[in-house]
């Protein structure tokens, strides 16, 4: 009898453990768009407590102190040199104090969402202030790089307890002219070995705030802890860069750097809901995530398409519905969650044309449809240019 009781107890325990992890991210519920404008708020986190790890958490960030709105444009990846890339965005890399224009390419497929490669633009700098030579230059030739091992932001399926560590090596090529060292367009490169560990350490609900102080609805989310470590080495003319020259640029062979941060991801939202940088004490967050992933709202299964997108304020927007909706309503919301437009749908039609208000400012909005049963669809982003 005792052994039977023990077996039943173990089975019940195993079943309860399986029930605890309810949030699973997959390619199907991580809707990454190819072309869009990402808008997020930025805040100083010096006086904000770091989030706690574990199951069934409630992360309350409704006291975030900033309305510093920033944006980044994403574009569809069509370059043949990046066949597995999904989209890219513009960024700048740095070699000491020198800036290198760069495109960062990303991939999103059935296995995960990842950093895929990069493309640098050729640029050259005078380094007279460093070396004293009026003709001395440091040039960075443009190049395309597909990472030998891509670095996954998320690995699908992703859920509480999942962890992975990946290592990648990236070289930054340069051409150096320093008359005092007898160097005339000598090629070199810096080699960075990057190790990134990611661990899904939290599951629960996160609450954010809009700039006007309005709190968001609770958002179901996974919290990923990220730890990055890099080691840089420098080479010139096929050999280790000479110490006097390295010292002139303020670099040291084998120099190390590390950082760590938490990233929150939610189902049905193709961007991080929030990033909490534990080193710089900064937070980047997207409160409008609650427009698409609210854990309190029941959604209609109906789907629809919007064209054109982006659109201009004052122009017409065409909406094609998966099925005809009677007594439905179209609603448009701003990033602060406030409704800026509403229109009734004509009965029995599977399409609609609406006139966008001319007063809409440039930026991102959300459009959803309320069906005849009063259920809202998942909101889709529309961009006003």
CSV table of C-alpha atoms in Angstrom, one decimal:
chain,number,residue,atom,x,y,z
A,1,UNK,CA,0.0,0.0,0.0
A,2,UNK,CA,2.8,2.4,0.8
A,3,UNK,CA,4.5,1.9,-2.5
A,4,UNK,CA,1.2,2.5,-4.4
A,5,UNK,CA,0.8,5.8,-2.4
A,6,UNK,CA,4.3,6.8,-3.2
A,7,UNK,CA,3.8,6.1,-6.9
A,8,UNK,CA,0.6,8.1,-7.1
A,9,UNK,CA,2.2,11.0,-5.2
A,10,UNK,CA,5.1,11.1,-7.6
A,11,UNK,CA,2.7,11.1,-10.6
A,12,UNK,CA,0.6,13.9,-9.1
A,13,UNK,CA,3.8,15.9,-8.3
A,14,UNK,CA,5.1,15.4,-11.9
A,15,UNK,CA,1.7,16.5,-13.3
A,16,UNK,CA,1.7,19.6,-11.1
A,17,UNK,CA,5.2,20.6,-12.2
A,18,UNK,CA,4.2,20.3,-15.9
A,19,UNK,CA,1.3,22.6,-15.2
A,20,UNK,CA,3.4,25.3,-13.7
A,21,UNK,CA,5.1,26.4,-16.9
A,22,UNK,CA,2.3,27.9,-19.0
A,23,UNK,CA,4.1,30.3,-21.3
A,24,UNK,CA,5.8,28.8,-24.3
A,25,UNK,CA,7.2,31.0,-27.1
A,26,UNK,CA,7.3,29.6,-30.6
A,27,UNK,CA,7.7,30.9,-34.2
A,28,UNK,CA,3.9,30.8,-34.4
A,29,UNK,CA,3.3,33.2,-31.5
A,30,UNK,CA,6.3,35.5,-32.0
A,31,UNK,CA,5.1,37.6,-34.9
A,32,UNK,CA,8.3,39.2,-36.1
A,33,UNK,CA,7.6,41.8,-38.9
A,34,UNK,CA,10.1,42.4,-41.6
A,35,UNK,CA,9.6,46.1,-42.1
A,36,UNK,CA,8.4,48.3,-39.3
A,37,UNK,CA,9.4,51.2,-36.9
A,38,UNK,CA,10.1,50.0,-33.4
A,39,UNK,CA,9.2,52.7,-30.8
A,40,UNK,CA,10.2,52.3,-27.2
A,41,UNK,CA,10.6,54.4,-24.1
A,42,UNK,CA,13.9,54.8,-22.3
A,43,UNK,CA,14.4,55.3,-18.6
A,44,UNK,CA,17.1,55.5,-15.9
A,45,UNK,CA,16.8,52.5,-13.6
A,46,UNK,CA,19.1,53.6,-10.8
A,47,UNK,CA,16.2,53.8,-8.3
A,48,UNK,CA,14.3,50.9,-9.8
A,49,UNK,CA,14.7,47.5,-8.1
A,50,UNK,CA,15.9,44.7,-10.3
A,51,UNK,CA,13.2,42.1,-11.1
A,52,UNK,CA,13.0,38.9,-9.1
A,53,UNK,CA,13.5,35.5,-10.6
A,54,UNK,CA,11.1,32.5,-10.3
A,55,UNK,CA,7.7,31.2,-11.2
A,56,UNK,CA,4.4,33.1,-10.8
A,57,UNK,CA,6.0,36.5,-10.5
A,58,UNK,CA,4.3,39.9,-10.7
A,59,UNK,CA,6.8,42.5,-12.0
A,60,UNK,CA,5.5,45.9,-11.2
A,61,UNK,CA,7.2,48.6,-13.2
A,62,UNK,CA,4.3,51.1,-13.1
A,63,UNK,CA,6.6,53.7,-11.5
A,64,UNK,CA,9.0,54.0,-14.5
A,65,UNK,CA,10.0,57.7,-14.5
A,66,UNK,CA,10.5,58.5,-18.2
A,67,UNK,CA,8.6,59.6,-21.3
A,68,UNK,CA,11.8,59.5,-23.5
A,69,UNK,CA,10.5,58.0,-26.7
A,70,UNK,CA,13.0,56.6,-29.1
A,71,UNK,CA,12.7,54.7,-32.4
A,72,UNK,CA,14.5,52.3,-34.7
A,73,UNK,CA,13.5,51.4,-38.3
A,74,UNK,CA,13.7,47.8,-39.5
A,75,UNK,CA,13.8,46.8,-43.2
A,76,UNK,CA,13.3,43.6,-45.1
A,77,UNK,CA,16.5,41.7,-45.8
A,78,UNK,CA,16.9,41.2,-49.6
A,79,UNK,CA,20.7,41.1,-49.9
A,80,UNK,CA,21.8,37.8,-51.5
A,81,UNK,CA,24.9,37.8,-49.2
A,82,UNK,CA,22.5,37.2,-46.3
A,83,UNK,CA,20.2,34.4,-47.6
A,84,UNK,CA,18.9,33.3,-44.1
A,85,UNK,CA,18.3,36.8,-42.8
A,86,UNK,CA,14.8,38.1,-42.2
A,87,UNK,CA,15.3,41.8,-41.6
A,88,UNK,CA,18.0,44.4,-40.7
A,89,UNK,CA,18.4,47.7,-38.9
A,90,UNK,CA,21.1,50.5,-39.1
A,91,UNK,CA,23.5,50.9,-36.2
A,92,UNK,CA,27.0,52.1,-35.5
A,93,UNK,CA,29.9,49.9,-34.3
A,94,UNK,CA,33.0,51.4,-32.6
A,95,UNK,CA,36.7,50.7,-32.6
A,96,UNK,CA,37.9,52.7,-29.7
A,97,UNK,CA,36.5,56.1,-30.5
A,98,UNK,CA,36.1,55.5,-34.2
A,99,UNK,CA,32.6,54.9,-35.5
A,100,UNK,CA,31.8,52.3,-38.2
A,101,UNK,CA,28.4,52.5,-40.0
A,102,UNK,CA,26.8,49.1,-39.9
A,103,UNK,CA,23.7,47.0,-40.7
A,104,UNK,CA,22.7,44.3,-38.2
A,105,UNK,CA,20.9,41.4,-39.9
A,106,UNK,CA,18.5,39.2,-37.9
A,107,UNK,CA,16.9,35.8,-38.6
A,108,UNK,CA,13.6,34.5,-37.3
A,109,UNK,CA,12.6,30.9,-38.2
A,110,UNK,CA,11.3,27.7,-36.7
A,111,UNK,CA,14.4,27.3,-34.5
A,112,UNK,CA,14.6,30.8,-33.0
A,113,UNK,CA,15.1,34.5,-33.3
A,114,UNK,CA,18.7,35.5,-33.7
A,115,UNK,CA,21.6,37.8,-34.5
A,116,UNK,CA,22.5,36.6,-38.0
A,117,UNK,CA,25.3,38.8,-39.5
A,118,UNK,CA,26.4,42.3,-40.3
A,119,UNK,CA,27.4,44.6,-43.1
A,120,UNK,CA,29.9,47.4,-42.6
A,121,UNK,CA,30.3,50.6,-44.8
A,122,UNK,CA,33.8,51.7,-45.7
A,123,UNK,CA,35.1,54.7,-43.7
A,124,UNK,CA,38.4,56.4,-43.1
A,125,UNK,CA,39.7,58.7,-40.3
A,126,UNK,CA,42.6,60.9,-39.8
A,127,UNK,CA,44.6,59.9,-36.7
A,128,UNK,CA,46.9,62.9,-36.6
A,129,UNK,CA,45.6,63.7,-33.1
A,130,UNK,CA,46.9,60.3,-31.9
A,131,UNK,CA,50.1,59.9,-33.8
A,132,UNK,CA,51.1,63.4,-34.8
A,133,UNK,CA,51.5,62.5,-38.5
A,134,UNK,CA,49.4,64.7,-40.8
A,135,UNK,CA,49.0,61.8,-43.3
A,136,UNK,CA,48.3,59.1,-40.8
A,137,UNK,CA,45.0,57.4,-41.3
A,138,UNK,CA,42.9,54.5,-40.0
A,139,UNK,CA,40.5,53.0,-42.5
A,140,UNK,CA,37.8,50.4,-42.1
A,141,UNK,CA,37.0,48.6,-45.4
A,142,UNK,CA,33.4,47.6,-45.8
A,143,UNK,CA,32.5,43.9,-45.6
A,144,UNK,CA,29.6,41.5,-45.2
A,145,UNK,CA,29.8,38.9,-42.5
A,146,UNK,CA,27.4,36.0,-41.9
A,147,UNK,CA,28.2,34.6,-38.4
A,148,UNK,CA,29.6,31.1,-38.4
A,149,UNK,CA,27.3,30.4,-35.4
A,150,UNK,CA,24.3,32.7,-35.1
A,151,UNK,CA,23.5,34.1,-31.6
A,152,UNK,CA,19.9,33.2,-30.6
A,153,UNK,CA,18.0,35.8,-28.7
A,154,UNK,CA,15.3,33.1,-28.3
A,155,UNK,CA,15.4,29.4,-29.1
A,156,UNK,CA,12.1,27.9,-29.9
A,157,UNK,CA,10.2,26.5,-28.2
A,158,UNK,CA,11.2,28.8,-25.3
A,159,UNK,CA,9.8,28.3,-21.7
A,160,UNK,CA,10.8,28.6,-18.1
A,161,UNK,CA,14.0,26.7,-17.3
A,162,UNK,CA,15.4,26.7,-20.9
A,163,UNK,CA,19.1,27.9,-21.1
A,164,UNK,CA,21.7,28.0,-23.8
A,165,UNK,CA,25.2,29.3,-24.3
A,166,UNK,CA,26.8,30.3,-27.6
A,167,UNK,CA,30.1,31.6,-28.7
A,168,UNK,CA,30.9,33.6,-31.8
A,169,UNK,CA,34.0,35.2,-33.2
A,170,UNK,CA,33.9,38.4,-35.2
A,171,UNK,CA,36.8,40.3,-36.9
A,172,UNK,CA,36.9,44.0,-37.6
A,173,UNK,CA,39.3,44.7,-40.4
A,174,UNK,CA,41.3,47.9,-40.7
A,175,UNK,CA,44.1,49.5,-42.8
A,176,UNK,CA,46.6,51.6,-40.9
A,177,UNK,CA,49.1,54.3,-42.0
A,178,UNK,CA,51.5,55.6,-39.4
A,179,UNK,CA,54.6,57.3,-40.8
A,180,UNK,CA,56.4,57.3,-37.5
A,181,UNK,CA,56.2,53.5,-37.3
A,182,UNK,CA,56.9,52.9,-41.0
A,183,UNK,CA,53.4,51.7,-41.7
A,184,UNK,CA,51.9,52.4,-45.1
A,185,UNK,CA,48.4,51.0,-45.6
A,186,UNK,CA,49.2,47.9,-43.5
A,187,UNK,CA,46.2,45.6,-43.1
A,188,UNK,CA,45.2,44.5,-39.6
A,189,UNK,CA,42.2,43.3,-37.6
A,190,UNK,CA,40.7,43.2,-34.2
A,191,UNK,CA,39.4,39.8,-33.1
A,192,UNK,CA,36.5,39.6,-30.7
A,193,UNK,CA,35.4,36.3,-29.1
A,194,UNK,CA,32.0,36.7,-27.7
A,195,UNK,CA,30.3,34.3,-25.3
A,196,UNK,CA,26.6,34.7,-24.5
A,197,UNK,CA,24.6,32.8,-21.9
A,198,UNK,CA,20.9,33.0,-21.8
A,199,UNK,CA,18.7,31.5,-19.1
A,200,UNK,CA,14.9,31.7,-18.8
A,201,UNK,CA,14.7,32.5,-15.1
A,202,UNK,CA,11.3,34.0,-14.7
A,203,UNK,CA,7.7,33.6,-15.6
A,204,UNK,CA,4.7,35.7,-14.6
A,205,UNK,CA,3.0,39.0,-15.4
A,206,UNK,CA,4.7,42.4,-16.0
A,207,UNK,CA,3.0,45.7,-15.6
A,208,UNK,CA,4.4,48.9,-17.2
A,209,UNK,CA,3.2,52.4,-17.5
A,210,UNK,CA,2.4,54.9,-20.2
A,211,UNK,CA,4.0,58.4,-20.1
A,212,UNK,CA,0.8,59.9,-18.7
A,213,UNK,CA,1.0,57.5,-15.7
A,214,UNK,CA,-1.7,55.1,-17.0
A,215,UNK,CA,-0.7,51.6,-16.0
A,216,UNK,CA,-0.8,48.8,-18.6
A,217,UNK,CA,-2.9,45.7,-18.3
A,218,UNK,CA,-0.9,42.7,-16.9
A,219,UNK,CA,1.1,41.1,-19.7
A,220,UNK,CA,2.1,37.4,-19.5
A,221,UNK,CA,5.9,37.2,-20.0
A,222,UNK,CA,9.0,35.1,-19.7
A,223,UNK,CA,12.1,36.7,-18.3
A,224,UNK,CA,15.5,35.8,-19.8
A,225,UNK,CA,18.8,36.6,-18.0
A,226,UNK,CA,21.6,37.4,-20.4
A,227,UNK,CA,25.3,37.4,-19.5
A,228,UNK,CA,27.8,38.4,-22.2
A,229,UNK,CA,31.6,38.3,-22.1
A,230,UNK,CA,34.0,39.4,-24.8
A,231,UNK,CA,37.7,39.1,-25.3
A,232,UNK,CA,39.5,41.4,-27.8
A,233,UNK,CA,42.8,40.8,-29.5
A,234,UNK,CA,44.6,43.0,-32.1
A,235,UNK,CA,46.7,42.1,-35.0
A,236,UNK,CA,48.7,44.1,-37.6
A,237,UNK,CA,50.4,42.8,-40.7
A,238,UNK,CA,49.8,39.2,-39.8
A,239,UNK,CA,51.3,39.5,-36.3
A,240,UNK,CA,50.2,40.7,-32.9
A,241,UNK,CA,50.0,44.5,-32.8
A,242,UNK,CA,53.2,46.0,-31.3
A,243,UNK,CA,52.6,47.2,-27.7
A,244,UNK,CA,53.7,50.8,-28.3
A,245,UNK,CA,51.3,51.1,-31.1
A,246,UNK,CA,48.5,49.4,-29.2
A,247,UNK,CA,49.2,51.7,-26.2
A,248,UNK,CA,48.9,54.8,-28.5
A,249,UNK,CA,45.3,53.7,-29.3
A,250,UNK,CA,44.5,52.8,-25.7
A,251,UNK,CA,44.1,49.1,-26.3
A,252,UNK,CA,45.4,46.0,-24.5
A,253,UNK,CA,45.8,42.5,-25.9
A,254,UNK,CA,43.3,40.1,-24.5
A,255,UNK,CA,41.2,42.9,-22.9
A,256,UNK,CA,37.9,41.6,-21.5
A,257,UNK,CA,34.5,43.2,-21.0
A,258,UNK,CA,31.2,41.8,-19.7
A,259,UNK,CA,27.6,42.9,-19.1
A,260,UNK,CA,24.3,41.4,-18.0
A,261,UNK,CA,20.7,42.2,-18.4
A,262,UNK,CA,17.1,40.9,-18.2
A,263,UNK,CA,14.9,40.7,-21.2
A,264,UNK,CA,11.1,40.1,-21.1
A,265,UNK,CA,9.3,38.4,-23.9
A,266,UNK,CA,5.5,37.9,-24.3
A,267,UNK,CA,3.5,35.7,-26.6
A,268,UNK,CA,2.0,37.5,-29.7
A,269,UNK,CA,4.5,40.4,-29.5
A,270,UNK,CA,7.5,40.2,-31.8
A,271,UNK,CA,9.8,42.4,-29.7
A,272,UNK,CA,11.1,42.4,-26.2
A,273,UNK,CA,8.5,43.9,-23.9
A,274,UNK,CA,11.3,45.3,-21.7
A,275,UNK,CA,15.1,45.3,-21.3
A,276,UNK,CA,16.6,45.9,-17.9
A,277,UNK,CA,20.4,46.6,-18.2
A,278,UNK,CA,22.1,45.6,-14.9
A,279,UNK,CA,25.4,47.3,-15.7
A,280,UNK,CA,24.2,50.7,-17.2
A,281,UNK,CA,21.1,50.8,-15.0
A,282,UNK,CA,18.8,51.6,-17.9
A,283,UNK,CA,15.4,50.3,-19.0
A,284,UNK,CA,14.0,50.2,-22.5
A,285,UNK,CA,10.3,49.3,-22.5
A,286,UNK,CA,7.2,49.1,-24.8
A,287,UNK,CA,4.0,49.6,-22.8
A,288,UNK,CA,1.8,49.3,-25.9
A,289,UNK,CA,2.6,45.5,-25.8
A,290,UNK,CA,-0.6,45.3,-23.7
A,291,UNK,CA,-2.6,46.2,-26.8
A,292,UNK,CA,-1.8,42.8,-28.3
A,293,UNK,CA,-0.9,40.5,-25.4
A,294,UNK,CA,-3.2,41.5,-22.5
A,295,UNK,CA,-3.6,38.5,-20.2
A,296,UNK,CA,-7.1,39.7,-19.1
A,297,UNK,CA,-8.8,40.1,-22.5
A,298,UNK,CA,-10.4,37.3,-24.6
A,299,UNK,CA,-9.7,37.8,-28.3
A,300,UNK,CA,-11.6,36.9,-31.5
A,301,UNK,CA,-10.0,34.4,-33.8
A,302,UNK,CA,-10.8,36.5,-36.8
A,303,UNK,CA,-7.9,37.8,-39.0
A,304,UNK,CA,-7.6,40.8,-41.2
A,305,UNK,CA,-5.1,42.5,-43.5
A,306,UNK,CA,-4.3,46.2,-43.8
A,307,UNK,CA,-3.2,48.1,-47.0
A,308,UNK,CA,-1.3,50.3,-47.5
A,309,UNK,CA,1.0,50.2,-44.4
A,310,UNK,CA,2.7,52.6,-43.9
A,311,UNK,CA,0.0,55.1,-44.7
A,312,UNK,CA,-0.3,58.8,-44.7
A,313,UNK,CA,-2.6,60.7,-42.3
A,314,UNK,CA,-5.7,61.9,-44.2
A,315,UNK,CA,-5.4,59.1,-46.7
A,316,UNK,CA,-7.6,56.0,-47.1
A,317,UNK,CA,-6.9,52.6,-45.5
A,318,UNK,CA,-8.2,49.3,-47.0
A,319,UNK,CA,-9.0,46.5,-44.6
A,320,UNK,CA,-9.7,42.9,-45.8
A,321,UNK,CA,-11.4,40.6,-43.3
A,322,UNK,CA,-11.0,36.9,-43.2
A,323,UNK,CA,-14.8,36.6,-43.0
A,324,UNK,CA,-17.7,39.0,-43.2
A,325,UNK,CA,-18.4,40.7,-39.8
A,326,UNK,CA,-21.8,42.1,-39.0
A,327,UNK,CA,-22.3,45.0,-36.6
A,328,UNK,CA,-18.5,45.2,-36.1
A,329,UNK,CA,-16.4,48.2,-35.3
A,330,UNK,CA,-12.9,49.4,-36.3
A,331,UNK,CA,-10.8,51.0,-33.6
A,332,UNK,CA,-7.4,52.8,-33.8
A,333,UNK,CA,-5.3,53.4,-30.7
A,334,UNK,CA,-2.2,55.4,-30.1
A,335,UNK,CA,0.9,54.2,-28.2
A,336,UNK,CA,-0.6,55.5,-25.0
A,337,UNK,CA,-3.5,53.2,-25.3
A,338,UNK,CA,-6.0,56.0,-26.1
A,339,UNK,CA,-8.5,55.5,-28.9
A,340,UNK,CA,-8.0,58.0,-31.7
A,341,UNK,CA,-10.5,56.8,-34.3
A,342,UNK,CA,-13.6,54.5,-34.4
A,343,UNK,CA,-15.9,53.5,-37.3
A,344,UNK,CA,-18.7,51.0,-37.7
A,345,UNK,CA,-18.4,48.2,-40.2
A,346,UNK,CA,-21.1,47.8,-42.9
A,347,UNK,CA,-23.1,44.7,-42.3
A,348,UNK,CA,-22.1,41.6,-44.2
A,349,UNK,CA,-19.0,43.0,-45.8
A,350,UNK,CA,-15.6,41.3,-45.8
A,351,UNK,CA,-13.7,44.5,-46.5
A,352,UNK,CA,-13.8,48.1,-45.5
A,353,UNK,CA,-12.2,51.4,-46.5
A,354,UNK,CA,-11.7,54.1,-43.8
A,355,UNK,CA,-10.4,57.6,-44.0
A,356,UNK,CA,-7.5,58.2,-41.6
A,357,UNK,CA,-7.9,61.4,-39.6
A,358,UNK,CA,-5.7,64.2,-41.0
A,359,UNK,CA,-4.7,65.1,-37.4
A,360,UNK,CA,-2.8,61.8,-36.8
A,361,UNK,CA,0.9,62.5,-36.1
A,362,UNK,CA,3.7,60.4,-37.7
A,363,UNK,CA,4.3,57.3,-35.7
A,364,UNK,CA,3.0,53.9,-34.8
A,365,UNK,CA,-0.7,53.1,-34.0
A,366,UNK,CA,-2.7,49.9,-33.4
A,367,UNK,CA,-5.8,48.9,-35.3
A,368,UNK,CA,-8.3,46.2,-34.1
A,369,UNK,CA,-11.8,45.1,-35.0
A,370,UNK,CA,-14.6,44.4,-32.6
A,371,UNK,CA,-16.7,41.5,-34.0
A,372,UNK,CA,-20.5,41.0,-33.8
A,373,UNK,CA,-20.0,39.2,-30.5
A,374,UNK,CA,-18.1,42.1,-29.0
A,375,UNK,CA,-14.7,40.3,-29.0
A,376,UNK,CA,-11.7,42.3,-30.2
A,377,UNK,CA,-9.2,40.9,-32.7
A,378,UNK,CA,-5.5,40.9,-31.9
A,379,UNK,CA,-4.4,44.4,-32.8
A,380,UNK,CA,-2.1,45.1,-35.7
A,381,UNK,CA,0.4,47.9,-36.0
A,382,UNK,CA,-0.1,50.6,-38.6
A,383,UNK,CA,2.6,53.2,-39.3
A,384,UNK,CA,1.7,56.8,-40.2
A,385,UNK,CA,4.4,58.4,-42.3
